[in-house]
mmCIF file with all atom_site columns, C-alpha atoms in Angstrom:
data_model
loop_
_atom_site.group_PDB
_atom_site.id
_atom_site.type_symbol
_atom_site.label_atom_id
_atom_site.label_alt_id
_atom_site.label_comp_id
_atom_site.label_asym_id
_atom_site.label_entity_id
_atom_site.label_seq_id
_atom_site.pdbx_PDB_ins_code
_atom_site.Cartn_x
_atom_site.Cartn_y
_atom_site.Cartn_z
_atom_site.occupancy
_atom_site.B_iso_or_equiv
_atom_site.pdbx_formal_charge
_atom_site.auth_seq_id
_atom_site.auth_comp_id
_atom_site.auth_asym_id
_atom_site.auth_atom_id
_atom_site.pdbx_PDB_model_num
ATOM 1   C CA . VAL A 1 1   ? 138.539 -110.233 -33.888 1.00 0.00 ? 246 VAL A CA 1
ATOM 2   C CA . ALA A 1 2   ? 136.590 -109.726 -30.656 1.00 0.00 ? 247 ALA A CA 1
ATOM 3   C CA . VAL A 1 3   ? 139.715 -108.676 -28.748 1.00 0.00 ? 248 VAL A CA 1
ATOM 4   C CA . SER A 1 4   ? 140.352 -106.019 -31.369 1.00 0.00 ? 249 SER A CA 1
ATOM 5   C CA . ILE A 1 5   ? 136.983 -104.579 -30.594 1.00 0.00 ? 250 ILE A CA 1
ATOM 6   C CA . SER A 1 6   ? 136.939 -104.921 -26.831 1.00 0.00 ? 251 SER A CA 1
ATOM 7   C CA . GLU A 1 7   ? 138.268 -107.221 -24.101 1.00 0.00 ? 252 GLU A CA 1
ATOM 8   C CA . GLY A 1 8   ? 134.838 -107.290 -22.549 1.00 0.00 ? 253 GLY A CA 1
ATOM 9   C CA . LEU A 1 9   ? 133.285 -108.505 -25.779 1.00 0.00 ? 254 LEU A CA 1
ATOM 10  C CA . ALA A 1 10  ? 136.085 -111.113 -26.194 1.00 0.00 ? 255 ALA A CA 1
ATOM 11  C CA . ARG A 1 11  ? 135.290 -112.579 -22.736 1.00 0.00 ? 256 ARG A CA 1
ATOM 12  C CA . ASN A 1 12  ? 131.651 -112.977 -23.722 1.00 0.00 ? 257 ASN A CA 1
ATOM 13  C CA . VAL A 1 13  ? 131.851 -114.294 -27.289 1.00 0.00 ? 258 VAL A CA 1
ATOM 14  C CA . ILE A 1 14  ? 130.927 -117.967 -27.365 1.00 0.00 ? 259 ILE A CA 1
ATOM 15  C CA . SER A 1 15  ? 130.206 -118.519 -31.047 1.00 0.00 ? 260 SER A CA 1
ATOM 16  C CA . ALA A 1 16  ? 130.576 -116.787 -34.397 1.00 0.00 ? 261 ALA A CA 1
ATOM 17  C CA . LYS A 1 17  ? 129.434 -116.842 -38.067 1.00 0.00 ? 262 LYS A CA 1
ATOM 18  C CA . PHE A 1 18  ? 131.874 -116.052 -40.863 1.00 0.00 ? 263 PHE A CA 1
ATOM 19  C CA . ASN A 1 19  ? 130.549 -115.534 -44.381 1.00 0.00 ? 264 ASN A CA 1
ATOM 20  C CA . ASP A 1 20  ? 127.245 -117.261 -43.417 1.00 0.00 ? 265 ASP A CA 1
ATOM 21  C CA . THR A 1 21  ? 128.985 -120.316 -41.949 1.00 0.00 ? 266 THR A CA 1
ATOM 22  C CA . ILE A 1 22  ? 129.060 -121.073 -38.202 1.00 0.00 ? 267 ILE A CA 1
ATOM 23  C CA . VAL A 1 23  ? 132.587 -121.342 -37.064 1.00 0.00 ? 268 VAL A CA 1
ATOM 24  C CA . GLU A 1 24  ? 134.432 -122.047 -33.811 1.00 0.00 ? 269 GLU A CA 1
ATOM 25  C CA . THR A 1 25  ? 135.788 -119.055 -32.016 1.00 0.00 ? 270 THR A CA 1
ATOM 26  C CA . THR A 1 26  ? 139.263 -120.343 -32.696 1.00 0.00 ? 271 THR A CA 1
ATOM 27  C CA . THR A 1 27  ? 138.760 -120.899 -36.446 1.00 0.00 ? 272 THR A CA 1
ATOM 28  C CA . PRO A 1 28  ? 141.491 -119.067 -38.331 1.00 0.00 ? 273 PRO A CA 1
ATOM 29  C CA . LEU A 1 29  ? 140.135 -116.410 -40.654 1.00 0.00 ? 274 LEU A CA 1
ATOM 30  C CA . ASN A 1 30  ? 142.409 -116.266 -43.713 1.00 0.00 ? 275 ASN A CA 1
ATOM 31  C CA . GLU A 1 31  ? 140.341 -114.023 -45.977 1.00 0.00 ? 276 GLU A CA 1
ATOM 32  C CA . ASN A 1 32  ? 138.258 -110.919 -45.790 1.00 0.00 ? 277 ASN A CA 1
ATOM 33  C CA . GLY A 1 33  ? 134.609 -111.491 -45.005 1.00 0.00 ? 278 GLY A CA 1
ATOM 34  C CA . SER A 1 34  ? 131.621 -110.800 -42.868 1.00 0.00 ? 279 SER A CA 1
ATOM 35  C CA . ILE A 1 35  ? 131.688 -111.876 -39.207 1.00 0.00 ? 280 ILE A CA 1
ATOM 36  C CA . ILE A 1 36  ? 128.998 -111.936 -36.587 1.00 0.00 ? 281 ILE A CA 1
ATOM 37  C CA . LEU A 1 37  ? 130.047 -112.586 -33.005 1.00 0.00 ? 282 LEU A CA 1
ATOM 38  C CA . TYR A 1 38  ? 127.541 -114.330 -30.622 1.00 0.00 ? 283 TYR A CA 1
ATOM 39  C CA . THR A 1 39  ? 127.169 -114.120 -26.841 1.00 0.00 ? 284 THR A CA 1
ATOM 40  C CA . TRP A 1 40  ? 124.734 -115.880 -24.600 1.00 0.00 ? 285 TRP A CA 1
ATOM 41  C CA . ASN A 1 41  ? 122.278 -113.056 -25.397 1.00 0.00 ? 286 ASN A CA 1
ATOM 42  C CA . ASP A 1 42  ? 121.970 -114.292 -28.973 1.00 0.00 ? 287 ASP A CA 1
ATOM 43  C CA . LYS A 1 43  ? 119.973 -117.193 -30.261 1.00 0.00 ? 288 LYS A CA 1
ATOM 44  C CA . GLU A 1 44  ? 123.013 -118.600 -32.061 1.00 0.00 ? 289 GLU A CA 1
ATOM 45  C CA . GLY A 1 45  ? 125.154 -118.255 -28.892 1.00 0.00 ? 290 GLY A CA 1
ATOM 46  C CA . LYS A 1 46  ? 122.607 -120.231 -26.921 1.00 0.00 ? 291 LYS A CA 1
ATOM 47  C CA . LYS A 1 47  ? 122.497 -122.830 -29.698 1.00 0.00 ? 292 LYS A CA 1
ATOM 48  C CA . ALA A 1 48  ? 126.340 -123.320 -29.565 1.00 0.00 ? 293 ALA A CA 1
ATOM 49  C CA . PHE A 1 49  ? 126.225 -123.459 -25.731 1.00 0.00 ? 294 PHE A CA 1
ATOM 50  C CA . TRP A 1 50  ? 123.482 -126.137 -25.693 1.00 0.00 ? 295 TRP A CA 1
ATOM 51  C CA . HIS A 1 51  ? 125.083 -128.165 -28.469 1.00 0.00 ? 296 HIS A CA 1
ATOM 52  C CA . SER A 1 52  ? 128.406 -128.081 -26.663 1.00 0.00 ? 297 SER A CA 1
ATOM 53  C CA . SER A 1 53  ? 126.683 -129.172 -23.492 1.00 0.00 ? 298 SER A CA 1
ATOM 54  C CA . SER A 1 54  ? 125.236 -132.166 -25.369 1.00 0.00 ? 299 SER A CA 1
ATOM 55  C CA . HIS A 1 55  ? 128.787 -133.306 -26.119 1.00 0.00 ? 300 HIS A CA 1
ATOM 56  C CA . VAL A 1 56  ? 129.758 -133.105 -22.430 1.00 0.00 ? 301 VAL A CA 1
ATOM 57  C CA . VAL A 1 57  ? 126.637 -135.114 -21.386 1.00 0.00 ? 302 VAL A CA 1
ATOM 58  C CA . ALA A 1 58  ? 127.423 -137.678 -24.151 1.00 0.00 ? 303 ALA A CA 1
ATOM 59  C CA . GLN A 1 59  ? 130.950 -138.013 -22.758 1.00 0.00 ? 304 GLN A CA 1
ATOM 60  C CA . ALA A 1 60  ? 129.515 -138.553 -19.242 1.00 0.00 ? 305 ALA A CA 1
ATOM 61  C CA . LEU A 1 61  ? 127.102 -141.199 -20.650 1.00 0.00 ? 306 LEU A CA 1
ATOM 62  C CA . GLU A 1 62  ? 130.030 -143.000 -22.399 1.00 0.00 ? 307 GLU A CA 1
ATOM 63  C CA . GLU A 1 63  ? 131.971 -143.045 -19.119 1.00 0.00 ? 308 GLU A CA 1
ATOM 64  C CA . LEU A 1 64  ? 129.130 -144.174 -16.963 1.00 0.00 ? 309 LEU A CA 1
ATOM 65  C CA . TYR A 1 65  ? 127.545 -146.570 -19.412 1.00 0.00 ? 310 TYR A CA 1
ATOM 66  C CA . PRO A 1 66  ? 130.312 -148.204 -21.454 1.00 0.00 ? 311 PRO A CA 1
ATOM 67  C CA . GLY A 1 67  ? 129.067 -149.382 -24.873 1.00 0.00 ? 312 GLY A CA 1
ATOM 68  C CA . VAL A 1 68  ? 126.338 -146.786 -25.169 1.00 0.00 ? 313 VAL A CA 1
ATOM 69  C CA . LYS A 1 69  ? 125.659 -145.932 -28.811 1.00 0.00 ? 314 LYS A CA 1
ATOM 70  C CA . LEU A 1 70  ? 125.369 -142.198 -29.457 1.00 0.00 ? 315 LEU A CA 1
ATOM 71  C CA . THR A 1 71  ? 123.271 -140.974 -32.343 1.00 0.00 ? 316 THR A CA 1
ATOM 72  C CA . ILE A 1 72  ? 122.606 -137.152 -32.533 1.00 0.00 ? 317 ILE A CA 1
ATOM 73  C CA . GLY A 1 73  ? 122.645 -134.348 -29.910 1.00 0.00 ? 318 GLY A CA 1
ATOM 74  C CA . PRO A 1 74  ? 121.293 -131.094 -31.412 1.00 0.00 ? 319 PRO A CA 1
ATOM 75  C CA . ALA A 1 75  ? 120.372 -127.899 -29.619 1.00 0.00 ? 320 ALA A CA 1
ATOM 76  C CA . ILE A 1 76  ? 116.632 -127.180 -29.425 1.00 0.00 ? 321 ILE A CA 1
ATOM 77  C CA . GLU A 1 77  ? 114.652 -124.172 -28.364 1.00 0.00 ? 322 GLU A CA 1
ATOM 78  C CA . ASN A 1 78  ? 115.470 -124.333 -24.647 1.00 0.00 ? 323 ASN A CA 1
ATOM 79  C CA . GLY A 1 79  ? 118.334 -126.825 -24.307 1.00 0.00 ? 324 GLY A CA 1
ATOM 80  C CA . PHE A 1 80  ? 119.359 -129.947 -26.114 1.00 0.00 ? 325 PHE A CA 1
ATOM 81  C CA . TYR A 1 81  ? 118.697 -133.640 -26.400 1.00 0.00 ? 326 TYR A CA 1
ATOM 82  C CA . TYR A 1 82  ? 120.919 -136.580 -27.200 1.00 0.00 ? 327 TYR A CA 1
ATOM 83  C CA . ASP A 1 83  ? 119.399 -139.783 -28.711 1.00 0.00 ? 328 ASP A CA 1
ATOM 84  C CA . ILE A 1 84  ? 121.258 -142.778 -27.313 1.00 0.00 ? 329 ILE A CA 1
ATOM 85  C CA . ASP A 1 85  ? 120.909 -146.561 -27.453 1.00 0.00 ? 330 ASP A CA 1
ATOM 86  C CA . LEU A 1 86  ? 121.795 -148.150 -24.138 1.00 0.00 ? 331 LEU A CA 1
ATOM 87  C CA . GLY A 1 87  ? 121.386 -151.730 -25.412 1.00 0.00 ? 332 GLY A CA 1
ATOM 88  C CA . ASP A 1 88  ? 120.355 -153.869 -22.459 1.00 0.00 ? 333 ASP A CA 1
ATOM 89  C CA . LYS A 1 89  ? 120.998 -151.095 -19.887 1.00 0.00 ? 334 LYS A CA 1
ATOM 90  C CA . SER A 1 90  ? 118.480 -148.469 -18.819 1.00 0.00 ? 335 SER A CA 1
ATOM 91  C CA . ILE A 1 91  ? 118.424 -145.059 -17.261 1.00 0.00 ? 336 ILE A CA 1
ATOM 92  C CA . SER A 1 92  ? 115.723 -143.577 -15.023 1.00 0.00 ? 337 SER A CA 1
ATOM 93  C CA . ASP A 1 93  ? 115.173 -140.354 -13.082 1.00 0.00 ? 338 ASP A CA 1
ATOM 94  C CA . LYS A 1 94  ? 117.226 -141.664 -10.220 1.00 0.00 ? 339 LYS A CA 1
ATOM 95  C CA . ASP A 1 95  ? 120.255 -141.824 -12.455 1.00 0.00 ? 340 ASP A CA 1
ATOM 96  C CA . PHE A 1 96  ? 120.067 -138.179 -13.583 1.00 0.00 ? 341 PHE A CA 1
ATOM 97  C CA . PRO A 1 97  ? 121.941 -136.642 -10.590 1.00 0.00 ? 342 PRO A CA 1
ATOM 98  C CA . GLU A 1 98  ? 124.876 -138.975 -11.243 1.00 0.00 ? 343 GLU A CA 1
ATOM 99  C CA . ILE A 1 99  ? 124.985 -138.100 -14.913 1.00 0.00 ? 344 ILE A CA 1
ATOM 100 C CA . GLU A 1 100 ? 124.725 -134.359 -14.151 1.00 0.00 ? 345 GLU A CA 1
ATOM 101 C CA . LYS A 1 101 ? 127.587 -134.665 -11.615 1.00 0.00 ? 346 LYS A CA 1
ATOM 102 C CA . LYS A 1 102 ? 129.803 -136.525 -14.087 1.00 0.00 ? 347 LYS A CA 1
ATOM 103 C CA . ALA A 1 103 ? 129.051 -133.935 -16.836 1.00 0.00 ? 348 ALA A CA 1
ATOM 104 C CA . LEU A 1 104 ? 129.954 -130.979 -14.571 1.00 0.00 ? 349 LEU A CA 1
ATOM 105 C CA . GLU A 1 105 ? 133.125 -132.720 -13.477 1.00 0.00 ? 350 GLU A CA 1
ATOM 106 C CA . ILE A 1 106 ? 134.055 -133.005 -17.156 1.00 0.00 ? 351 ILE A CA 1
ATOM 107 C CA . ALA A 1 107 ? 133.078 -129.385 -17.864 1.00 0.00 ? 352 ALA A CA 1
ATOM 108 C CA . ARG A 1 108 ? 135.267 -128.135 -14.981 1.00 0.00 ? 353 ARG A CA 1
ATOM 109 C CA . GLY A 1 109 ? 138.224 -129.463 -16.936 1.00 0.00 ? 354 GLY A CA 1
ATOM 110 C CA . LYS A 1 110 ? 137.969 -126.521 -19.298 1.00 0.00 ? 355 LYS A CA 1
ATOM 111 C CA . HIS A 1 111 ? 138.635 -128.792 -22.333 1.00 0.00 ? 356 HIS A CA 1
ATOM 112 C CA . ASP A 1 112 ? 138.776 -126.991 -25.625 1.00 0.00 ? 357 ASP A CA 1
ATOM 113 C CA . PHE A 1 113 ? 136.375 -128.008 -28.391 1.00 0.00 ? 358 PHE A CA 1
ATOM 114 C CA . LYS A 1 114 ? 138.463 -128.803 -31.506 1.00 0.00 ? 359 LYS A CA 1
ATOM 115 C CA . MET A 1 115 ? 137.095 -129.577 -34.960 1.00 0.00 ? 360 MET A CA 1
ATOM 116 C CA . ARG A 1 116 ? 138.934 -131.707 -37.496 1.00 0.00 ? 361 ARG A CA 1
ATOM 117 C CA . ALA A 1 117 ? 138.115 -132.985 -40.957 1.00 0.00 ? 362 ALA A CA 1
ATOM 118 C CA . ILE A 1 118 ? 138.061 -136.713 -41.457 1.00 0.00 ? 363 ILE A CA 1
ATOM 119 C CA . SER A 1 119 ? 137.651 -138.895 -44.622 1.00 0.00 ? 364 SER A CA 1
ATOM 120 C CA . LYS A 1 120 ? 134.401 -140.740 -45.026 1.00 0.00 ? 365 LYS A CA 1
ATOM 121 C CA . GLN A 1 121 ? 136.385 -144.125 -45.045 1.00 0.00 ? 366 GLN A CA 1
ATOM 122 C CA . GLU A 1 122 ? 138.021 -143.286 -41.782 1.00 0.00 ? 367 GLU A CA 1
ATOM 123 C CA . ALA A 1 123 ? 134.783 -142.108 -40.177 1.00 0.00 ? 368 ALA A CA 1
ATOM 124 C CA . LEU A 1 124 ? 132.987 -145.271 -41.275 1.00 0.00 ? 369 LEU A CA 1
ATOM 125 C CA . SER A 1 125 ? 135.924 -147.367 -39.916 1.00 0.00 ? 370 SER A CA 1
ATOM 126 C CA . ILE A 1 126 ? 135.713 -145.681 -36.486 1.00 0.00 ? 371 ILE A CA 1
ATOM 127 C CA . TYR A 1 127 ? 132.034 -146.369 -36.116 1.00 0.00 ? 372 TYR A CA 1
ATOM 128 C CA . LYS A 1 128 ? 132.209 -149.911 -37.600 1.00 0.00 ? 373 LYS A CA 1
ATOM 129 C CA . GLU A 1 129 ? 134.690 -150.699 -34.972 1.00 0.00 ? 374 GLU A CA 1
ATOM 130 C CA . GLN A 1 130 ? 132.313 -149.343 -32.337 1.00 0.00 ? 375 GLN A CA 1
ATOM 131 C CA . LYS A 1 131 ? 129.438 -151.238 -33.934 1.00 0.00 ? 376 LYS A CA 1
ATOM 132 C CA . ASN A 1 132 ? 127.404 -147.994 -34.018 1.00 0.00 ? 377 ASN A CA 1
ATOM 133 C CA . GLU A 1 133 ? 124.919 -148.498 -36.885 1.00 0.00 ? 378 GLU A CA 1
ATOM 134 C CA . TYR A 1 134 ? 123.329 -145.187 -36.214 1.00 0.00 ? 379 TYR A CA 1
ATOM 135 C CA . LYS A 1 135 ? 126.566 -143.058 -36.969 1.00 0.00 ? 380 LYS A CA 1
ATOM 136 C CA . ILE A 1 136 ? 127.308 -145.404 -39.902 1.00 0.00 ? 381 ILE A CA 1
ATOM 137 C CA . GLU A 1 137 ? 123.927 -144.609 -41.431 1.00 0.00 ? 382 GLU A CA 1
ATOM 138 C CA . LEU A 1 138 ? 124.507 -140.843 -40.865 1.00 0.00 ? 383 LEU A CA 1
ATOM 139 C CA . ILE A 1 139 ? 127.992 -141.006 -42.493 1.00 0.00 ? 384 ILE A CA 1
ATOM 140 C CA . GLU A 1 140 ? 126.800 -143.081 -45.468 1.00 0.00 ? 385 GLU A CA 1
ATOM 141 C CA . ASN A 1 141 ? 124.558 -140.129 -46.402 1.00 0.00 ? 386 ASN A CA 1
ATOM 142 C CA . LEU A 1 142 ? 127.461 -137.587 -46.252 1.00 0.00 ? 387 LEU A CA 1
ATOM 143 C CA . GLU A 1 143 ? 129.829 -136.570 -48.970 1.00 0.00 ? 388 GLU A CA 1
ATOM 144 C CA . ASP A 1 144 ? 133.566 -137.299 -48.607 1.00 0.00 ? 389 ASP A CA 1
ATOM 145 C CA . GLY A 1 145 ? 135.300 -134.065 -47.856 1.00 0.00 ? 390 GLY A CA 1
ATOM 146 C CA . THR A 1 146 ? 132.407 -132.615 -45.764 1.00 0.00 ? 391 THR A CA 1
ATOM 147 C CA . ILE A 1 147 ? 132.825 -134.792 -42.685 1.00 0.00 ? 392 ILE A CA 1
ATOM 148 C CA . THR A 1 148 ? 134.077 -133.417 -39.428 1.00 0.00 ? 393 THR A CA 1
ATOM 149 C CA . PHE A 1 149 ? 134.611 -134.642 -35.889 1.00 0.00 ? 394 PHE A CA 1
ATOM 150 C CA . CYS A 1 150 ? 134.619 -132.637 -32.694 1.00 0.00 ? 395 CYS A CA 1
ATOM 151 C CA . ASP A 1 151 ? 137.154 -133.525 -29.912 1.00 0.00 ? 396 ASP A CA 1
ATOM 152 C CA . HIS A 1 152 ? 137.383 -132.441 -26.371 1.00 0.00 ? 397 HIS A CA 1
ATOM 153 C CA . ASP A 1 153 ? 138.998 -134.183 -23.397 1.00 0.00 ? 398 ASP A CA 1
ATOM 154 C CA . THR A 1 154 ? 138.781 -137.916 -24.155 1.00 0.00 ? 399 THR A CA 1
ATOM 155 C CA . PHE A 1 155 ? 135.588 -137.530 -26.245 1.00 0.00 ? 400 PHE A CA 1
ATOM 156 C CA . THR A 1 156 ? 135.231 -137.483 -30.051 1.00 0.00 ? 401 THR A CA 1
ATOM 157 C CA . ASP A 1 157 ? 132.113 -137.463 -32.188 1.00 0.00 ? 402 ASP A CA 1
ATOM 158 C CA . LEU A 1 158 ? 130.845 -136.859 -35.708 1.00 0.00 ? 403 LEU A CA 1
ATOM 159 C CA . CYS A 1 159 ? 129.794 -133.239 -35.651 1.00 0.00 ? 404 CYS A CA 1
ATOM 160 C CA . ARG A 1 160 ? 129.136 -130.202 -38.007 1.00 0.00 ? 405 ARG A CA 1
ATOM 161 C CA . GLY A 1 161 ? 130.353 -127.744 -35.387 1.00 0.00 ? 406 GLY A CA 1
ATOM 162 C CA . GLY A 1 162 ? 129.230 -124.666 -33.615 1.00 0.00 ? 407 GLY A CA 1
ATOM 163 C CA . HIS A 1 163 ? 130.714 -124.910 -30.151 1.00 0.00 ? 408 HIS A CA 1
ATOM 164 C CA . ILE A 1 164 ? 131.662 -122.696 -27.296 1.00 0.00 ? 409 ILE A CA 1
ATOM 165 C CA . PRO A 1 165 ? 135.424 -122.274 -26.850 1.00 0.00 ? 410 PRO A CA 1
ATOM 166 C CA . ASN A 1 166 ? 135.703 -124.729 -23.992 1.00 0.00 ? 411 ASN A CA 1
ATOM 167 C CA . THR A 1 167 ? 133.727 -126.919 -21.522 1.00 0.00 ? 412 THR A CA 1
ATOM 168 C CA . GLY A 1 168 ? 134.570 -124.513 -18.618 1.00 0.00 ? 413 GLY A CA 1
ATOM 169 C CA . ILE A 1 169 ? 131.799 -122.139 -19.734 1.00 0.00 ? 414 ILE A CA 1
ATOM 170 C CA . ILE A 1 170 ? 129.297 -124.787 -18.773 1.00 0.00 ? 415 ILE A CA 1
ATOM 171 C CA . LYS A 1 171 ? 128.427 -124.172 -15.067 1.00 0.00 ? 416 LYS A CA 1
ATOM 172 C CA . ALA A 1 172 ? 125.209 -126.162 -14.689 1.00 0.00 ? 417 ALA A CA 1
ATOM 173 C CA . ILE A 1 173 ? 123.357 -129.029 -16.343 1.00 0.00 ? 418 ILE A CA 1
ATOM 174 C CA . LYS A 1 174 ? 119.934 -130.273 -15.525 1.00 0.00 ? 419 LYS A CA 1
ATOM 175 C CA . ILE A 1 175 ? 118.663 -133.480 -17.166 1.00 0.00 ? 420 ILE A CA 1
ATOM 176 C CA . LEU A 1 176 ? 114.952 -133.886 -17.532 1.00 0.00 ? 421 LEU A CA 1
#
């Protein structure tokens, strides 16, 4: 849709809403409806950017700290956070540069964010195998048929969506 309006707009669109539902920029639109295209200049564009960045940092944490248990990683007013359980490991300020470096290395791979539906039973099975009681609790409160995962590179996570097209859009990360 953005390309049909302008190539410049298409280069800058990082998120969209179709019929009041946040969608990925690659979501097929198979019916008529109302679409809003978001860029970095829009609140919803920033939200998609920061949420996508949280996935990249989560992947970096999984690679640097095997066994870490992820919980949630929402966008907030000026960035994002990701709740994690490191078990008997710990992270301090001195570890932040290494995490940032790993996250940017992942981002440079320009990995597409891809959403997929998954059954409640399959989602529970995945997180039971990982022994992640936090994700299990989240999934138990969801209805079958409404559960989606987001994949990019080697990372997959329970997620409602709202992502930028690919990780390559992320050029800097600062962990505080």
